[in-house]
mmCIF file of C-alpha atoms in Angstrom:
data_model
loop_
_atom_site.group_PDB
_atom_site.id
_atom_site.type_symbol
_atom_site.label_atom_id
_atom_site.label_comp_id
_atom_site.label_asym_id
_atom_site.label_seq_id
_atom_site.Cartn_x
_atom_site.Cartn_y
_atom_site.Cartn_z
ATOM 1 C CA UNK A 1 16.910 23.024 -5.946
ATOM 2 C CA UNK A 2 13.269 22.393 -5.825
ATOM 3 C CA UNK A 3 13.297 19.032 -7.383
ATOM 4 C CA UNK A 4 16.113 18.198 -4.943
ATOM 5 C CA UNK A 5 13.822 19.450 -1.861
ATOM 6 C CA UNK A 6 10.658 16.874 -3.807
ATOM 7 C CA UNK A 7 12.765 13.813 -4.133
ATOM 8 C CA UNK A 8 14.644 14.109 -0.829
ATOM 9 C CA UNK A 9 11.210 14.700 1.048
ATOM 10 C CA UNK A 10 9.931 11.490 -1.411
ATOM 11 C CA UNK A 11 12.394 9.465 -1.024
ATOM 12 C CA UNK A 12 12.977 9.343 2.863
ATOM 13 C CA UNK A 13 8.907 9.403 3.552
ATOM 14 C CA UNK A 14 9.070 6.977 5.952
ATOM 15 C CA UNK A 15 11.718 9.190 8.436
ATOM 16 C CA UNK A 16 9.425 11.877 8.157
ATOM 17 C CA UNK A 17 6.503 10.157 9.514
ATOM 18 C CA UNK A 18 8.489 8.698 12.115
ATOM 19 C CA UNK A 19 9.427 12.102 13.363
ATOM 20 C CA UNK A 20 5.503 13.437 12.788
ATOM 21 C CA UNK A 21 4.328 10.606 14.744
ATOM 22 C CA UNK A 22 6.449 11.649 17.707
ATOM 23 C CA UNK A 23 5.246 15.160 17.134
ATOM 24 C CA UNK A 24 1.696 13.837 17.185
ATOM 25 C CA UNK A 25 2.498 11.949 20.799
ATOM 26 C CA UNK A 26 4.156 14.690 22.694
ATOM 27 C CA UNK A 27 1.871 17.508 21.219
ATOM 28 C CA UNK A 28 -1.342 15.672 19.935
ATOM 29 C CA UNK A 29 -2.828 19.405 20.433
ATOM 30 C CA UNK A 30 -1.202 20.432 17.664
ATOM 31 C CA UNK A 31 -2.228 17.935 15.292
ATOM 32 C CA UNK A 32 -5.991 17.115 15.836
ATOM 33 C CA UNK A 33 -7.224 19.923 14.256
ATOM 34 C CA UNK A 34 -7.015 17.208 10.849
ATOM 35 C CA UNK A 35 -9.611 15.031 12.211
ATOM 36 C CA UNK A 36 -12.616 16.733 10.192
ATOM 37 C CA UNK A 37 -10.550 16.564 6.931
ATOM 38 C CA UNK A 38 -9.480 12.991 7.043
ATOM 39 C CA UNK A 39 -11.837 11.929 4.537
ATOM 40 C CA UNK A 40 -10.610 14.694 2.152
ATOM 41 C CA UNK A 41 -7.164 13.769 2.691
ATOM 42 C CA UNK A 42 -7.353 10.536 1.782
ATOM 43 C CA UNK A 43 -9.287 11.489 -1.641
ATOM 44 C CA UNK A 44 -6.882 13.664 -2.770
ATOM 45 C CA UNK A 45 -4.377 11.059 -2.546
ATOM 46 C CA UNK A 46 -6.655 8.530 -4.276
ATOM 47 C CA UNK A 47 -7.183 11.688 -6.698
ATOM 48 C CA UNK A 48 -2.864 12.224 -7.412
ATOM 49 C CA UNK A 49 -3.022 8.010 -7.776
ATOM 50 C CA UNK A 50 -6.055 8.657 -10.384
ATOM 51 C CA UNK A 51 -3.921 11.310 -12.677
ATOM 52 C CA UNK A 52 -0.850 8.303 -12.958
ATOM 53 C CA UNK A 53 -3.446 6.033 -14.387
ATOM 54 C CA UNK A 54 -3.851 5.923 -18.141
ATOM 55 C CA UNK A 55 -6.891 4.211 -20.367
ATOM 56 C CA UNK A 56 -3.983 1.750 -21.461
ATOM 57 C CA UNK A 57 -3.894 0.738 -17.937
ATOM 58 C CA UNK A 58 -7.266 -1.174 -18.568
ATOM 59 C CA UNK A 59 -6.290 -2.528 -20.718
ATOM 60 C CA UNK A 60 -3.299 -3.854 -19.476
ATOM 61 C CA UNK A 61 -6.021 -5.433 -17.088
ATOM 62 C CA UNK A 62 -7.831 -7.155 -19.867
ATOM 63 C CA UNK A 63 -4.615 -8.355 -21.821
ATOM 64 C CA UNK A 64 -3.554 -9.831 -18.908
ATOM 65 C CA UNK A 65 -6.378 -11.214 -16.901
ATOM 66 C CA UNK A 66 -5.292 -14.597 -15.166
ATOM 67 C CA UNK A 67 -2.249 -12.489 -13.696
ATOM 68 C CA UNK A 68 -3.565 -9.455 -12.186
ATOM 69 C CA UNK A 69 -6.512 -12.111 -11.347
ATOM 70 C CA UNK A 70 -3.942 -14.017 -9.030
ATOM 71 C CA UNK A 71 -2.779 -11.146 -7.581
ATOM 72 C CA UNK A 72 -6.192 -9.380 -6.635
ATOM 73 C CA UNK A 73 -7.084 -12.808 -5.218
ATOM 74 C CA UNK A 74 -3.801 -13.081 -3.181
ATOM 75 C CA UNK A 75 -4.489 -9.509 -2.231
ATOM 76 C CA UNK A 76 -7.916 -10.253 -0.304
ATOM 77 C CA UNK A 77 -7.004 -13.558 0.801
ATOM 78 C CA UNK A 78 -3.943 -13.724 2.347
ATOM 79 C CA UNK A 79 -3.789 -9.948 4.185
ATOM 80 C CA UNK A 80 -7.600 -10.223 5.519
ATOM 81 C CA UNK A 81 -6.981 -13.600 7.255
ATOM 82 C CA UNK A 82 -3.399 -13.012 8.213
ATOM 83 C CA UNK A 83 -4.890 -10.218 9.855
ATOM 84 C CA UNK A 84 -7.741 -12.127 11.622
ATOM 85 C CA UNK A 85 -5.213 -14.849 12.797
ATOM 86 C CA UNK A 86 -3.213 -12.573 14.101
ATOM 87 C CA UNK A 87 -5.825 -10.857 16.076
ATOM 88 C CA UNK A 88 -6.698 -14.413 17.678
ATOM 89 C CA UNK A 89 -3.509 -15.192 18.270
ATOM 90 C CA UNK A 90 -2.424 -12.044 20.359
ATOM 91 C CA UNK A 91 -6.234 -12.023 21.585
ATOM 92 C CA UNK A 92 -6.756 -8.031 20.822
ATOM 93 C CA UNK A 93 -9.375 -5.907 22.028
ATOM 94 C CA UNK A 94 -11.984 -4.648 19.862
ATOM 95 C CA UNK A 95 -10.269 -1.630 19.124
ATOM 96 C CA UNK A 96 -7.214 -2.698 17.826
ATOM 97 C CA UNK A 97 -8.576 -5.594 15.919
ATOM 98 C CA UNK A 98 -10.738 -3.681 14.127
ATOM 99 C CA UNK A 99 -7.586 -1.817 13.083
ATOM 100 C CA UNK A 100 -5.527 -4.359 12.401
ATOM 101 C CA UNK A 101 -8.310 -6.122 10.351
ATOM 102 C CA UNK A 102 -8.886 -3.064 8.524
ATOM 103 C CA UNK A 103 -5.414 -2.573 7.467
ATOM 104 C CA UNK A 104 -5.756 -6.470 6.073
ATOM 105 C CA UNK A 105 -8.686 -5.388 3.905
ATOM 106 C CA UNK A 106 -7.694 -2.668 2.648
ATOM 107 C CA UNK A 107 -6.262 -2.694 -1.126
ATOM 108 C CA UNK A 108 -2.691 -2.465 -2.302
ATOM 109 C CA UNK A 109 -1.003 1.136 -1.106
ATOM 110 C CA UNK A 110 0.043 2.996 -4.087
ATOM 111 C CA UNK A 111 4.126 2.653 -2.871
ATOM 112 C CA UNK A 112 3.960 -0.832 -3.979
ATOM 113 C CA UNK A 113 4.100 0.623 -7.850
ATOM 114 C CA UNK A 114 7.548 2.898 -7.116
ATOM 115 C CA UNK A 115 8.688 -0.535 -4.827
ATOM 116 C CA UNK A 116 7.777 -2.420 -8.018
ATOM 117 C CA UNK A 117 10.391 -0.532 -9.753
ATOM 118 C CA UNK A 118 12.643 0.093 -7.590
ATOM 119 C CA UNK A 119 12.832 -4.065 -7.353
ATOM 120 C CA UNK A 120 12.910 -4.893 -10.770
ATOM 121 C CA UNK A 121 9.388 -6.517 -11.208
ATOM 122 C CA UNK A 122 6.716 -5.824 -13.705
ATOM 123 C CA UNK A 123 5.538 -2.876 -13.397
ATOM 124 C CA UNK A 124 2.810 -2.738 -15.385
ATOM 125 C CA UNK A 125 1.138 -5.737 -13.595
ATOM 126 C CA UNK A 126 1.637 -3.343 -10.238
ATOM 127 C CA UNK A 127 -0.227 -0.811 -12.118
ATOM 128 C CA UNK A 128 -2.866 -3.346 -12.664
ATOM 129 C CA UNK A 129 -3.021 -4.956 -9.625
ATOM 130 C CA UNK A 130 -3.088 -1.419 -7.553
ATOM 131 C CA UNK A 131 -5.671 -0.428 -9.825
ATOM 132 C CA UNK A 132 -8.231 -3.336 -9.539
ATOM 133 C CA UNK A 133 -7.958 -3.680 -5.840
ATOM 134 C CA UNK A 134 -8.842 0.109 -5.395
ATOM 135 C CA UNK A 135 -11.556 -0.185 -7.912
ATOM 136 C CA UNK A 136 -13.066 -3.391 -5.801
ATOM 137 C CA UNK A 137 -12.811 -1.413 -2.200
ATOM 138 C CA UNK A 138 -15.635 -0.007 -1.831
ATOM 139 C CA UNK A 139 -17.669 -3.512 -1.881
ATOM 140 C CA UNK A 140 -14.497 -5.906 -1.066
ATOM 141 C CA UNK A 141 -13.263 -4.013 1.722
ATOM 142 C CA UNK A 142 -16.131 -3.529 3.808
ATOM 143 C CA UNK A 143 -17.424 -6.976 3.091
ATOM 144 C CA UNK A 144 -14.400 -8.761 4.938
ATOM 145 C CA UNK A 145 -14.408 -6.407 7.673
ATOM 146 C CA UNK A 146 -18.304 -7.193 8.518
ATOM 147 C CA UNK A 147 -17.485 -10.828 8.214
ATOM 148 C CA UNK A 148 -13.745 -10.751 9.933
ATOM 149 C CA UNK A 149 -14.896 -8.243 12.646
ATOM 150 C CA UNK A 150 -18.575 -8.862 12.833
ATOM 151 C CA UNK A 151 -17.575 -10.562 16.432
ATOM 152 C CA UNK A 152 -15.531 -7.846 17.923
ATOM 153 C CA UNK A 153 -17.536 -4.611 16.318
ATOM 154 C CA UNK A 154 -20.382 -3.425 15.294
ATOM 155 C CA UNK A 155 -19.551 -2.784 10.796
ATOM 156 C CA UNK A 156 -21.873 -0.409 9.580
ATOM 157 C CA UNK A 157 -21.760 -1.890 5.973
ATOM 158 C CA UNK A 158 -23.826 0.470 3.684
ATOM 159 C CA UNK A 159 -21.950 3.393 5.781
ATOM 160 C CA UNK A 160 -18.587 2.259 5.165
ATOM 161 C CA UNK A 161 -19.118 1.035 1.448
ATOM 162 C CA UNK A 162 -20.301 4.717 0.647
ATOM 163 C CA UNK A 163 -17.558 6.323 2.302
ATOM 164 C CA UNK A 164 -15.253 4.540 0.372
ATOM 165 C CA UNK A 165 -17.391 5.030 -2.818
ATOM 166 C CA UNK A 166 -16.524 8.948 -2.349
ATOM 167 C CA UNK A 167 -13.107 8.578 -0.662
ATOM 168 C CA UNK A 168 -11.144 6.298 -2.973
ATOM 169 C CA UNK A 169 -13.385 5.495 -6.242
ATOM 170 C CA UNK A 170 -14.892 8.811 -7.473
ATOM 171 C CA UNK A 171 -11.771 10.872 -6.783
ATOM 172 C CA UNK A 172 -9.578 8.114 -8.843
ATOM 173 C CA UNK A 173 -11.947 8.031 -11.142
ATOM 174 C CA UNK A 174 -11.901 11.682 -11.255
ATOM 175 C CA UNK A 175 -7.852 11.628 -11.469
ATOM 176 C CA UNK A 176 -8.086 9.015 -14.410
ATOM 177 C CA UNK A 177 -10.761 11.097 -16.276
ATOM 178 C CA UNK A 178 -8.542 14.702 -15.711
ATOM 179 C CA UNK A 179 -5.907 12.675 -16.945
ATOM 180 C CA UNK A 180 -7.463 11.440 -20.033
ATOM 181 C CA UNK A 181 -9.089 14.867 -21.401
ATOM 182 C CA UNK A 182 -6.449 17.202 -20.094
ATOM 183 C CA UNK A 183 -3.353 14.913 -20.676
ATOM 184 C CA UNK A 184 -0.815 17.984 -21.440
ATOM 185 C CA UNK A 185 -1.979 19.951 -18.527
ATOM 186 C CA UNK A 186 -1.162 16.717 -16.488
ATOM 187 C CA UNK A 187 2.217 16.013 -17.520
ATOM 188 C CA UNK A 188 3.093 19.256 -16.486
ATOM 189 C CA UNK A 189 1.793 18.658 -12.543
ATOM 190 C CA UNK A 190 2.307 14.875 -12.619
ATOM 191 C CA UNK A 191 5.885 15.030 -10.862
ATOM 192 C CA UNK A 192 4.657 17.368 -7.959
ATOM 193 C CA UNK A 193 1.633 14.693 -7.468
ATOM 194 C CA UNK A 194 3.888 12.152 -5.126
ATOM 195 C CA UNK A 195 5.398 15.017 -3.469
ATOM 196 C CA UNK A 196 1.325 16.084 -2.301
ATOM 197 C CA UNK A 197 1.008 12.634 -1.436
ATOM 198 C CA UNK A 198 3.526 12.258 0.854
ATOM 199 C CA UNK A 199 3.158 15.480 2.570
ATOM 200 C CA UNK A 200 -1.110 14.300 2.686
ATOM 201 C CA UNK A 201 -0.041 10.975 3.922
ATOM 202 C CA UNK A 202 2.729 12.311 6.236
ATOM 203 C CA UNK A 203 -0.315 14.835 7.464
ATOM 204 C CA UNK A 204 -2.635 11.740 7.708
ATOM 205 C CA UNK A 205 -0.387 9.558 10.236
ATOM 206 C CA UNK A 206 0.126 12.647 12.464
ATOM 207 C CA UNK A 207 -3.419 13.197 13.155
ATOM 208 C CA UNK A 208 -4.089 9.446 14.028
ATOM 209 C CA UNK A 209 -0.890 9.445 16.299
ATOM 210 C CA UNK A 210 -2.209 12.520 17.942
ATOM 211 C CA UNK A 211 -5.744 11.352 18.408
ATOM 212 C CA UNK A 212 -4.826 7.833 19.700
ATOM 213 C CA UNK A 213 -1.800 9.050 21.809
ATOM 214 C CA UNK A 214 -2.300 8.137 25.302
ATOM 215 C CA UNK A 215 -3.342 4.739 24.197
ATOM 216 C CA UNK A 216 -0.340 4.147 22.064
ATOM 217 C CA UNK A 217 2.271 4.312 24.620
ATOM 218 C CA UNK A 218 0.462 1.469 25.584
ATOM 219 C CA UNK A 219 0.451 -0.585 22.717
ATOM 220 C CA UNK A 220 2.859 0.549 20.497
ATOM 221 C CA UNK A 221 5.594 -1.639 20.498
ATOM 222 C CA UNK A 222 2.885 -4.918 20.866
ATOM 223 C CA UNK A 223 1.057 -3.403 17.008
ATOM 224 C CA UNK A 224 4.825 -2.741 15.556
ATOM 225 C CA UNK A 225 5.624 -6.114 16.249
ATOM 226 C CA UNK A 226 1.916 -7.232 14.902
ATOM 227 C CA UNK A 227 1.727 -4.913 11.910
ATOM 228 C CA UNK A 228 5.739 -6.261 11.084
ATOM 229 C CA UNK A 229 4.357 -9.900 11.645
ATOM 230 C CA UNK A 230 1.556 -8.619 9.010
ATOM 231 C CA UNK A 231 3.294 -7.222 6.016
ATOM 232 C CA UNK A 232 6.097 -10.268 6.685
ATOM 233 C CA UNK A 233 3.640 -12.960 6.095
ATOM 234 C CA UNK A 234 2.091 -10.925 3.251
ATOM 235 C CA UNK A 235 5.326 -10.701 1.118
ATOM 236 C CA UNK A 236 6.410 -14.376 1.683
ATOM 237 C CA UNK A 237 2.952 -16.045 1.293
ATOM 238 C CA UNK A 238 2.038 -13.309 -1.716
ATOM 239 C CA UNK A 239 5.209 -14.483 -3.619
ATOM 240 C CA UNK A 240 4.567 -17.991 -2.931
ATOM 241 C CA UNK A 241 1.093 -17.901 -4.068
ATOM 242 C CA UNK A 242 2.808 -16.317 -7.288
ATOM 243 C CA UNK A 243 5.079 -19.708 -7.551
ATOM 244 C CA UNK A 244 1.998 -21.718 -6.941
ATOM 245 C CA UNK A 245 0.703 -20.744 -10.003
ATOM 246 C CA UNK A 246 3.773 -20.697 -11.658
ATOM 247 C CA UNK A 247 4.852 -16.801 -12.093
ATOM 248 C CA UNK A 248 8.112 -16.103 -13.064
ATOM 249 C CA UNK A 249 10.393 -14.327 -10.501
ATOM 250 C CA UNK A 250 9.514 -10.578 -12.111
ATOM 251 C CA UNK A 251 5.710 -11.066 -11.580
ATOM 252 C CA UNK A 252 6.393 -13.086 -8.052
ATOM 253 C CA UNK A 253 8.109 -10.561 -6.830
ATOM 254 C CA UNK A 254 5.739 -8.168 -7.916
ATOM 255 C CA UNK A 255 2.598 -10.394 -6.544
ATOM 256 C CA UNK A 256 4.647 -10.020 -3.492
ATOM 257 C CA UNK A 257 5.239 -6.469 -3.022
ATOM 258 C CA UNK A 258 1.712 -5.936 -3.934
ATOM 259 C CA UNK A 259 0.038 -8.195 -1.613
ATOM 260 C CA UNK A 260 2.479 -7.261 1.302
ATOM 261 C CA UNK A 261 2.068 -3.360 0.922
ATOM 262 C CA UNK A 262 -1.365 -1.908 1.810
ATOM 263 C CA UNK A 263 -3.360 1.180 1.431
ATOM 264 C CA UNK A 264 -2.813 1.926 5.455
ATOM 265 C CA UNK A 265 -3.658 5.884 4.522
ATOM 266 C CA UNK A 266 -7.498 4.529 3.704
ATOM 267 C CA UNK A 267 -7.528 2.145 6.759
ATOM 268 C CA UNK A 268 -6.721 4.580 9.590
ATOM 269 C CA UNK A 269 -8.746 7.109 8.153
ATOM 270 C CA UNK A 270 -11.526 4.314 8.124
ATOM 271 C CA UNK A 271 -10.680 3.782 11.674
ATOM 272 C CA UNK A 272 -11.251 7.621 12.432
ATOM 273 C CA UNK A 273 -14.258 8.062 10.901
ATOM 274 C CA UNK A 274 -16.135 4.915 12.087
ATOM 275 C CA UNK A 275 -14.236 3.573 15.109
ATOM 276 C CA UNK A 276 -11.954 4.316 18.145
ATOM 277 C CA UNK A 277 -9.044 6.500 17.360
ATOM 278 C CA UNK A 278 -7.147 3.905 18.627
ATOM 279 C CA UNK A 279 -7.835 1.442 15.751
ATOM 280 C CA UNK A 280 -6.285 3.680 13.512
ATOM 281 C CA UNK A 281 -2.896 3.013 15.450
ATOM 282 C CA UNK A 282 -1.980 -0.003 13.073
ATOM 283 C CA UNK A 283 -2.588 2.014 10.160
ATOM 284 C CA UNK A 284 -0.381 4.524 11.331
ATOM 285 C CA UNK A 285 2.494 1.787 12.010
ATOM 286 C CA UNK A 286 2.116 -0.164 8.865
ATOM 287 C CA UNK A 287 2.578 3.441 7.333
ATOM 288 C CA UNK A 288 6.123 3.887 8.447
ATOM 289 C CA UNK A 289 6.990 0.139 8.238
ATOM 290 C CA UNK A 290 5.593 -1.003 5.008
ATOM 291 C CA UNK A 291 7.974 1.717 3.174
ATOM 292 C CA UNK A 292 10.302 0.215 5.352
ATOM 293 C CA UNK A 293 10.712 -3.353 4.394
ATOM 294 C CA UNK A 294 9.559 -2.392 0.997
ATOM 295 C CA UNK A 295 12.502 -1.076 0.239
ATOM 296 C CA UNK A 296 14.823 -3.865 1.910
ATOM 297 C CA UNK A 297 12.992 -6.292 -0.614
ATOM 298 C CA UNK A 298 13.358 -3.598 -3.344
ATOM 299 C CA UNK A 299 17.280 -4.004 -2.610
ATOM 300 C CA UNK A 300 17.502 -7.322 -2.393
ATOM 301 C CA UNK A 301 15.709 -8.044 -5.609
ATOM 302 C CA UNK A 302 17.950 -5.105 -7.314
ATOM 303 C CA UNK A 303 21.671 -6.885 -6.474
ATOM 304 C CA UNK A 304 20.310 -10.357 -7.105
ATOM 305 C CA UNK A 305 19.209 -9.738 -10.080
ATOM 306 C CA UNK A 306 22.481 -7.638 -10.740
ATOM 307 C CA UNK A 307 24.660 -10.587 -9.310
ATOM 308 C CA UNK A 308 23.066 -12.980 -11.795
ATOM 309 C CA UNK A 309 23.636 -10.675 -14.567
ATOM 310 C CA UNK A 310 27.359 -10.686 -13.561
ATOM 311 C CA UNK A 311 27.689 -14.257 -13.305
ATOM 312 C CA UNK A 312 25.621 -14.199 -16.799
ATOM 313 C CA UNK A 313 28.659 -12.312 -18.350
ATOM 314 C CA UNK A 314 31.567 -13.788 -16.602
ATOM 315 C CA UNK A 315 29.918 -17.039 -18.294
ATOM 316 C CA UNK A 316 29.965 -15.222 -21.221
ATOM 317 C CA UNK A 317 33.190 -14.277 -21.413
ATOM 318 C CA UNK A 318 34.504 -17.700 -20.290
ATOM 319 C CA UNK A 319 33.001 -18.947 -23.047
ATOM 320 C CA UNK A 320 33.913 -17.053 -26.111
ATOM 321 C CA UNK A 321 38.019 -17.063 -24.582
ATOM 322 C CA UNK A 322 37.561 -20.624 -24.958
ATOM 323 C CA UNK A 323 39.605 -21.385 -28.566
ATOM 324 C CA UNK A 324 37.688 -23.094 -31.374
ATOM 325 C CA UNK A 325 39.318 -25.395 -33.794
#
């Protein structure tokens, strides 16, 4: 009954944030009270992502270095400057560009693995990918936010690198380390550990919703359709950047998902710590959508790739009716 109650809140994450969202607009009262513990929200979900993560993991990385290269490049490329273009384009204020380039900087969201799966890509190059991008943050992702939003905002650089530093990279490096030493105690706890991080990301867009309420009546449906725009352009220019360089469809697809699905947790709990509540807005969004359209391309994937196994038998069994003399 338990499990049932795990996989059922799991599995249908984005409908819950949805209806904490609207719970965070009509009552923000009752959700602000998270603001102190943002930053310890977000590291225990980089800490549940750490305890997944295995020593074979690096070396996955190091087996495979031109592919998870690729995708880490296609990861800081393509979201940062999607998200500055699209700030130009719909000429934003400084504090919702900040958000939205924050949400472009971030790294890959740790959905993207289960989305991964769910699509039949390579998983293990997920792994990788989600992995390296998290492990470059804390110098990556403030870097292209002082040079993307240098013009809009004042970056505090050193600031922001160090928060990450203890946000994301000690406690997955923690996570990975508990892991390694205490690997039977882990196993045991390792299937509640998405269940925490749902409910801690579920927590997480609540708060932002109910500290940037009165300005997201405003803007709401203006950031869905940016933050859709966003993660749209990610998937089709990640897989195509996967092509480029000659992928096959698994790893394109996975390229894709990666690049496409952010760590939106870590950028609106970047935006409440060091900007306007309302930057954390497209965080909050990209949340909800990004699980979204994640798993529309995880279905889509699933019965092509089921389709051509059909036609791959029907072939088959055309071919061996055929009589042989």
């Amino acid at each position: 009954m338990l499990k049932k109650c795990c996989d059922f809140l799991v599995n249908n994450m984005a409908i819950f944030v949805v209806l904490i969202g609207i719970v965070g607009a009509v009552w923000p009262q009752t959700l602000q009270w998270v603001k102190p513990y943002v930053g310890w929200l977000l590291g225990i979900v980089m800490f549940g992502m750490g305890m997944t993560l295995t020593v074979q993991d690096f070396k996955t990385v190091f087996k495979r270095p031109w592919e998870v290269l690729i995708g880490v490049v296609a990861q800081f490329i393509i979201m940062p400057f999607v998200a500055w273009a699209l700030v130009r384009l719909f000429a934003l204020p400084p504090e919702l560009a900040i958000g939205v380039i924050l949400v472009g900087t971030c790294p890959g969201g740790t959905a993207s693995n289960v989305i991964s799966y769910l699509a039949k890509g390579d998983v293990a190059l997920s792994v990788s990918m989600t992995m390296s991008t998290t492990l470059l943050a804390p110098i990556v992702t403030p870097t292209l936010t002082w040079f993307l939003a240098g013009a809009w905002i004042h970056v505090s650089f050193v600031s922001m690198m160090i928060s990450i530093a203890e946000m994301v990279l000690v406690p997955v490096l923690l996570g990975l380390a508990v892991h390694h030493f205490f690997a039977r105690g882990v196993e045991k706890v390792l299937p509640a550990m998405p269940v925490i991080s749902v409910v801690t990301i579920i927590i997480l867009v609540g708060c932002v919703v109910s500290l940037s309420a009165s300005r997201l009546f405003d803007v709401g449906l203006l950031m869905a359709a940016i933050v859709i725009l966003h993660n749209v352009f990610g998937l089709a220019l990640g897989y195509g950047m996967a092509k480029l360089f000659r992928l096959d469809s698994r790893k394109s697809r996975t390229v894709a998902i990666e690049v496409g699905m952010q760590n939106s947790g870590m950028a609106a709990s970047l935006a409440v710590l060091y900007f306007n509540p309302a930057a954390a807005i497209p965080g909050a969004i990209f949340s909800v959508w990004h699980n979204i359209s994640g798993s529309i391309i995880a279905n889509f994937f699933s019965r092509r790739d089921e389709k051509a196994e059909e036609k791959a038998r029907a072939l088959s069994v055309d071919k061996s009716s055929v009589p042989t003399h």
